[in-house]
XYZ file of C-alpha atoms in Angstrom:
351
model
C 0.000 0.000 0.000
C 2.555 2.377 1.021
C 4.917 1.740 -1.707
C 2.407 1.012 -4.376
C -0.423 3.938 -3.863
C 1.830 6.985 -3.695
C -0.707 9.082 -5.208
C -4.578 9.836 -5.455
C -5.308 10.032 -2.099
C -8.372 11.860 -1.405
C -7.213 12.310 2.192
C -3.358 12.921 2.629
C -4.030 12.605 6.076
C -4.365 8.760 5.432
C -1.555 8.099 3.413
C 0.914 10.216 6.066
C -0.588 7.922 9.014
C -0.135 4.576 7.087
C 3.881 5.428 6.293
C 3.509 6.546 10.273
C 1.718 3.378 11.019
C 4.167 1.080 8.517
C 7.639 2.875 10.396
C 6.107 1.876 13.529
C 5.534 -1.823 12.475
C 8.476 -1.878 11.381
C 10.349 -1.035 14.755
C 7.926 -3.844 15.933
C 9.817 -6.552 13.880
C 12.637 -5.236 15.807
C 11.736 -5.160 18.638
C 12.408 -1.569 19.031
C 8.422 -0.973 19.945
C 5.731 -2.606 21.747
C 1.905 -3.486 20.663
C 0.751 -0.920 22.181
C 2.551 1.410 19.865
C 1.224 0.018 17.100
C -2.697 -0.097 18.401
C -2.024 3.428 19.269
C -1.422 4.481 15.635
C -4.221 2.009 14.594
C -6.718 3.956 16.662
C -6.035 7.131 14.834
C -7.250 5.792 11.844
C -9.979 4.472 9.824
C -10.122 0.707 9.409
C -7.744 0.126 6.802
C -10.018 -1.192 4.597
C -11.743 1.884 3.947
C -8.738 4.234 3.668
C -9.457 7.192 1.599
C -7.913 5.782 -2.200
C -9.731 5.211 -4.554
C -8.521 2.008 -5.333
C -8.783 0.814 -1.612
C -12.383 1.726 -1.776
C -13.276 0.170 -4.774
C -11.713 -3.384 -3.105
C -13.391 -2.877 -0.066
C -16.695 -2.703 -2.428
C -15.707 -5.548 -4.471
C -15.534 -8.272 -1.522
C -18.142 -6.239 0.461
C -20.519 -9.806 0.395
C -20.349 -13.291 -1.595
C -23.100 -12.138 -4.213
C -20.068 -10.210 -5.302
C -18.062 -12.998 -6.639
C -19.565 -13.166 -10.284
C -18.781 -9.818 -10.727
C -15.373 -10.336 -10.111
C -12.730 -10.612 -13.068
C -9.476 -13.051 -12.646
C -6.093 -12.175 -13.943
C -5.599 -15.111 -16.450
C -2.903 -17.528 -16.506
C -1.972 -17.044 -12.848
C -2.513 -19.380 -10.674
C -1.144 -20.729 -6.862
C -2.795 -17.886 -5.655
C -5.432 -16.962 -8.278
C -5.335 -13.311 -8.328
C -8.625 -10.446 -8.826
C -8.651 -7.701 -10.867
C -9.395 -4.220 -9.294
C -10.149 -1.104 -11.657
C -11.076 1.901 -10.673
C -10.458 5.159 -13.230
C -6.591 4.596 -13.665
C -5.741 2.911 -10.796
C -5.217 -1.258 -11.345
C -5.085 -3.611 -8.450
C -4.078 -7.546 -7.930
C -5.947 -8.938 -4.923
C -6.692 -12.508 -3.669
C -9.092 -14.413 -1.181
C -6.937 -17.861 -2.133
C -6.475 -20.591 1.107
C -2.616 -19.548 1.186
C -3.026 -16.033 2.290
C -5.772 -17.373 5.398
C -8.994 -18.888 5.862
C -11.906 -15.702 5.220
C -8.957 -13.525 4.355
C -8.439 -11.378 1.363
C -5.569 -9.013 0.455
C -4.981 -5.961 -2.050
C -1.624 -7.145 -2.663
C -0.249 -4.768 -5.642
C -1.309 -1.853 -6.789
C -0.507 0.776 -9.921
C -1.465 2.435 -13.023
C -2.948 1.513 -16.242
C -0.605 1.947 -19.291
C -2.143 0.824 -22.084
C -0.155 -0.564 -24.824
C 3.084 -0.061 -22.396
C 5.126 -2.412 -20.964
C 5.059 -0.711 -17.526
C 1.185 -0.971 -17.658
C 0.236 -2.487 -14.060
C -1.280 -5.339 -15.641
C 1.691 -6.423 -18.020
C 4.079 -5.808 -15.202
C 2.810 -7.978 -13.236
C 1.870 -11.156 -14.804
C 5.647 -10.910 -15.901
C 7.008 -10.507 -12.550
C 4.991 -13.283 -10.903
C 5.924 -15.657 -13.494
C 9.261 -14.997 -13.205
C 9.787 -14.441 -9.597
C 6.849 -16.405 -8.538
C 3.826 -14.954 -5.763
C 6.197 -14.539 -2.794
C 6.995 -11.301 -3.447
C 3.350 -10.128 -3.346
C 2.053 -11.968 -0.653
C 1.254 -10.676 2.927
C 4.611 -10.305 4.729
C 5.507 -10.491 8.255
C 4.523 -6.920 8.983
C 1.263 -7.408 7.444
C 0.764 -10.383 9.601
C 2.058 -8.113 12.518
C -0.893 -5.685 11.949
C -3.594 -8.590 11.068
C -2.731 -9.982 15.221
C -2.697 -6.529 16.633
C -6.087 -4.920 15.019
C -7.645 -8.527 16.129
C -6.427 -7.755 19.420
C -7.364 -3.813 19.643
C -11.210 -4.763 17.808
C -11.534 -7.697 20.339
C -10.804 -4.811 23.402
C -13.536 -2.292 21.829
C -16.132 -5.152 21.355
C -15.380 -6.031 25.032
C -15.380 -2.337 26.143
C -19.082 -2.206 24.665
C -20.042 -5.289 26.402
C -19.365 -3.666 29.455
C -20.850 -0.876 29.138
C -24.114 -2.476 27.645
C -24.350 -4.566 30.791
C -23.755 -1.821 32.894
C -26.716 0.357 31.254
C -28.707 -3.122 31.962
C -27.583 -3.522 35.640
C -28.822 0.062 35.966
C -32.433 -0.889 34.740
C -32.521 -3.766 36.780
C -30.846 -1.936 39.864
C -33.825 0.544 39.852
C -36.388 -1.912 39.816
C -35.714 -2.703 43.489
C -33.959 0.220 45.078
C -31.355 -0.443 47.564
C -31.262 -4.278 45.946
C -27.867 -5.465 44.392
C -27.815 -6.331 41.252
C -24.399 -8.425 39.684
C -23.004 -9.269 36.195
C -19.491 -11.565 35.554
C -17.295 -10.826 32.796
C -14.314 -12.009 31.010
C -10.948 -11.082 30.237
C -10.957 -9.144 26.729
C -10.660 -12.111 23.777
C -10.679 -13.158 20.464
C -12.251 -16.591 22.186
C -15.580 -17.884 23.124
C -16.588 -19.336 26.421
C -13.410 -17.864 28.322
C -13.907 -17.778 32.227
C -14.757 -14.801 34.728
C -12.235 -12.765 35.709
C -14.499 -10.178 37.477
C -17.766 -8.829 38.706
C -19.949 -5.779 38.715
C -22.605 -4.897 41.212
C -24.909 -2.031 41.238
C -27.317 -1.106 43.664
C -29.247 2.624 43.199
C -30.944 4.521 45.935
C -33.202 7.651 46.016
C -32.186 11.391 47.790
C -33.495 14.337 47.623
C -31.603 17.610 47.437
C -33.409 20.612 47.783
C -36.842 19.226 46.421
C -34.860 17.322 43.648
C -35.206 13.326 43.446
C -31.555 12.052 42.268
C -30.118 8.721 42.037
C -26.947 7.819 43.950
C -25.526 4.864 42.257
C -23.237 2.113 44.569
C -20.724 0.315 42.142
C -18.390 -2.241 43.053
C -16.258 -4.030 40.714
C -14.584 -7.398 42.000
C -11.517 -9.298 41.324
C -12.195 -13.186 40.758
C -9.132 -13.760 39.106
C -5.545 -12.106 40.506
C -4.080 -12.413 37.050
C -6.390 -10.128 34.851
C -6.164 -7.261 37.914
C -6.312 -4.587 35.120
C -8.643 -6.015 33.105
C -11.372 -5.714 36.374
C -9.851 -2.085 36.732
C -10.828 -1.056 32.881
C -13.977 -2.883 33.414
C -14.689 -0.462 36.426
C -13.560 2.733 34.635
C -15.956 1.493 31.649
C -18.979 1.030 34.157
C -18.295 4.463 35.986
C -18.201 6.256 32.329
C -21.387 4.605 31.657
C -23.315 6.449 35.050
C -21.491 9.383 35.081
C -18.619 10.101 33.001
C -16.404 12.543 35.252
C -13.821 10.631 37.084
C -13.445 13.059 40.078
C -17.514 12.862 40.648
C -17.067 9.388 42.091
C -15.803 8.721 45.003
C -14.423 5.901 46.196
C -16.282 4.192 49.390
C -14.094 0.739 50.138
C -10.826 -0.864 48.577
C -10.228 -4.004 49.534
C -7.483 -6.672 48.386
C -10.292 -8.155 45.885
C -12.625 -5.030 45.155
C -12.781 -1.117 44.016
C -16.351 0.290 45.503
C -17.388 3.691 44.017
C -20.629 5.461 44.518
C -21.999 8.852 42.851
C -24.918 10.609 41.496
C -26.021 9.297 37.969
C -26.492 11.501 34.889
C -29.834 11.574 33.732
C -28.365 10.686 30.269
C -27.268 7.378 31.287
C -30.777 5.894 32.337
C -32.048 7.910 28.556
C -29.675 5.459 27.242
C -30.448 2.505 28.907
C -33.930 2.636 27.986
C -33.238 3.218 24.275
C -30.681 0.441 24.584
C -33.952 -2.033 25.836
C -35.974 -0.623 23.330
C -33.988 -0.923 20.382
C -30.863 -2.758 21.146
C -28.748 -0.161 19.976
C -26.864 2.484 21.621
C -27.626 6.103 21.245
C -24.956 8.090 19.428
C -23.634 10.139 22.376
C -23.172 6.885 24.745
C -19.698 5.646 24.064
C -18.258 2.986 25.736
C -15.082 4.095 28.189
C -15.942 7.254 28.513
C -14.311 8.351 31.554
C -13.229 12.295 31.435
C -10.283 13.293 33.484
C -12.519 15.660 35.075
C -11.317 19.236 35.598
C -7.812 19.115 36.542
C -4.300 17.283 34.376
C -2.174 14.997 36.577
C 1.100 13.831 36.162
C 2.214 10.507 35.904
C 5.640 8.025 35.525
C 6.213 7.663 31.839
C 6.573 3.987 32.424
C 2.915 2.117 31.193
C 1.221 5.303 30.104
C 1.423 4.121 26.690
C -0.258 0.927 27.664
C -2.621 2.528 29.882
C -4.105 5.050 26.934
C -4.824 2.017 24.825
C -6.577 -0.285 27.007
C -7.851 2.441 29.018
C -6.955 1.400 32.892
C -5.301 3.850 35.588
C -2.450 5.004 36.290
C -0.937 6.898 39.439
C -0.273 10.199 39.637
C 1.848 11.944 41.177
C -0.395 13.075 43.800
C -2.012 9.850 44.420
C -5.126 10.113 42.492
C -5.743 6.882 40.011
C -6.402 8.121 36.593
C -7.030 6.938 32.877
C -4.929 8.716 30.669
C -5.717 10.650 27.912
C -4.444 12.732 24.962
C -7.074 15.591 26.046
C -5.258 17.007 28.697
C -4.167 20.155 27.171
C -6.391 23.314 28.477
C -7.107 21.030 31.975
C -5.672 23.041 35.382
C -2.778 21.127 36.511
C -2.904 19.493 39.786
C -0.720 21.512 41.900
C 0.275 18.567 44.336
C 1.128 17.476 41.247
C 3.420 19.988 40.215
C 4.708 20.198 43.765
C 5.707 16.755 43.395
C 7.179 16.774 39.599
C 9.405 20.182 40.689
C 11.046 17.865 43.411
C 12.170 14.938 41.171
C 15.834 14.971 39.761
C 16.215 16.539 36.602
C 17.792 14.428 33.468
């Protein structure tokens, strides 16, 4: 992709974060970067798939469903993978769906332009370099395989994220039901699986208080640790659930820690039960309820460099400074910052 579609972008944008997004893969293979760099740069773009080319669009079209496939023209005599044709205005494409690239898989594996009559038309030049050199070449390489096992791994943690939040919106339903009741919910561990185990709980219990002639709902959440291992995994599950009630972190306060539980309790947002109803209703989520959330509230914190990468990905706390557990974000800029905080950072040794 990045070598081959150089031009006719209709967003530059997206070609400038795939060479990003390649560079970083690359230090990957060598060990010079971690997963989490790459999901990082993943996030901050649109599936791949439906990149902003042209050509990339039309593929994404042409293996959108199987009633497709008739429609689909083969580059003759090649063969071990068979190879499809992609046109769209001058841009010319090879892609496959053959066994050797992966079960359900396809690839847009070369890419250029149309030259007819010319022997560096994309067509012409590439039926004589497979023959010759033979598919290798074109086939997905290790750092395509690299990205394939680290977008399975970020899309897995989103679907999770949404479980989690889903359930929450239904424990809040539930909860409300029978005030002062406890309502609870096991998860998993975020996975590409089926049937994995519990690693953790939610509860939820909701009771009524009035302020000043005003009926609001105090929320008591406690998220529980069933298995030692996936610690962080109960902790992003927690932040998730919090975002889903009320979605500033310094509005909750925390009521109990013990070695095997985080208990928070706060005032909902009207907004969450809004969507929790139109989740029952329609079994979709309203636009404005996104999964995880969590705002920073009203002041920036700092934090030890070490896991913050991490920690912005998969969306669990850090420590600051001060001793306030936060999620990291990218949106701190135009926040206060803490002045313990500040106190603190002004006192370590300078590099």
């Amino acid at each position: 992709m990045v070598d081959d579609l150089t031009a006719g972008w209709n967003n530059a944008d997206h070609y400038r974060c795939v060479k990003q997004l390649r560079a970083v893969i690359g230090k990957r293979l060598a060990n010079e970067a971690q997963d989490a760099d790459v999901a990082k740069h993943l996030k901050a773009i649109p599936r791949v798939n439906v990149l902003e080319h042209p050509l990339i669009q039309q593929f994404n079209e042409s293996f959108r469903g199987e009633e497709d496939r008739t429609s689909r023209e083969s580059i003759s005599g090649l063969t071990g993978p068979h190879w499809w044709k992609q046109k769209t205005m001058q841009w010319r494409g090879a892609a496959t769906d053959h066994t050797m690239v992966g079960n359900n898989e396809v690839w847009l594996c070369a890419a250029g332009i149309r030259r007819k009559g010319d022997s560096n038309d994309f067509y012409t030049a590439f039926m004589r370099d497979v023959k010759r050199e033979g598919s290798g070449p074109w086939l997905p390489a290790a750092e395509d395989r690299v990205l394939v096992k680290i977008d399975e791994k970020v899309s897995a943690l989103d679907a999770w994220k949404l479980q989690i939040h889903c359930c929450t919106l239904a424990l809040l339903l539930e909860a409300e039901k029978n005030p002062g009741e406890t309502v609870t919910v096991r998860f998993p561990a975020p996975s590409r699986g089926t049937d994995t185990p519990a690693v953790g709980e939610i509860s939820l219990s909701v009771d009524y208080v009035d302020v000043d002639g005003t009926k609001l709902t105090e929320a008591f959440l406690t998220a529980t640790i069933l298995d030692r291992s996936k610690v962080q995994a109960v902790d992003v599950a927690a932040q998730i659930a919090r975002a889903a009630l009320k979605n500033n972190a310094e509005e909750w306060h925390s009521t109990i820690y013990t070695e095997n539980s985080f208990a928070f309790s706060a005032f909902i947002d009207p907004s969450a039960r809004q969507h929790a109803r139109e989740l029952e209703r329609s079994g979709t989520l309203p636009s404005d309820s996104a999964p995880g959330s969590l705002r920073l509230g009203v002041r920036a914190h700092y934090a030890k460099e070490h896991g913050l990468v991490d920690a912005q990905v998969e969306g669990s706390s850090v420590l600051s400074l001060c001793g306030y557990w936060f999620v990291p974000t990218a949106d701190h800029v135009g926040l206060e910052t803490c002045n313990e905080c500040t106190k603190q950072y002004g006192q370590l040794p300078q590099l």
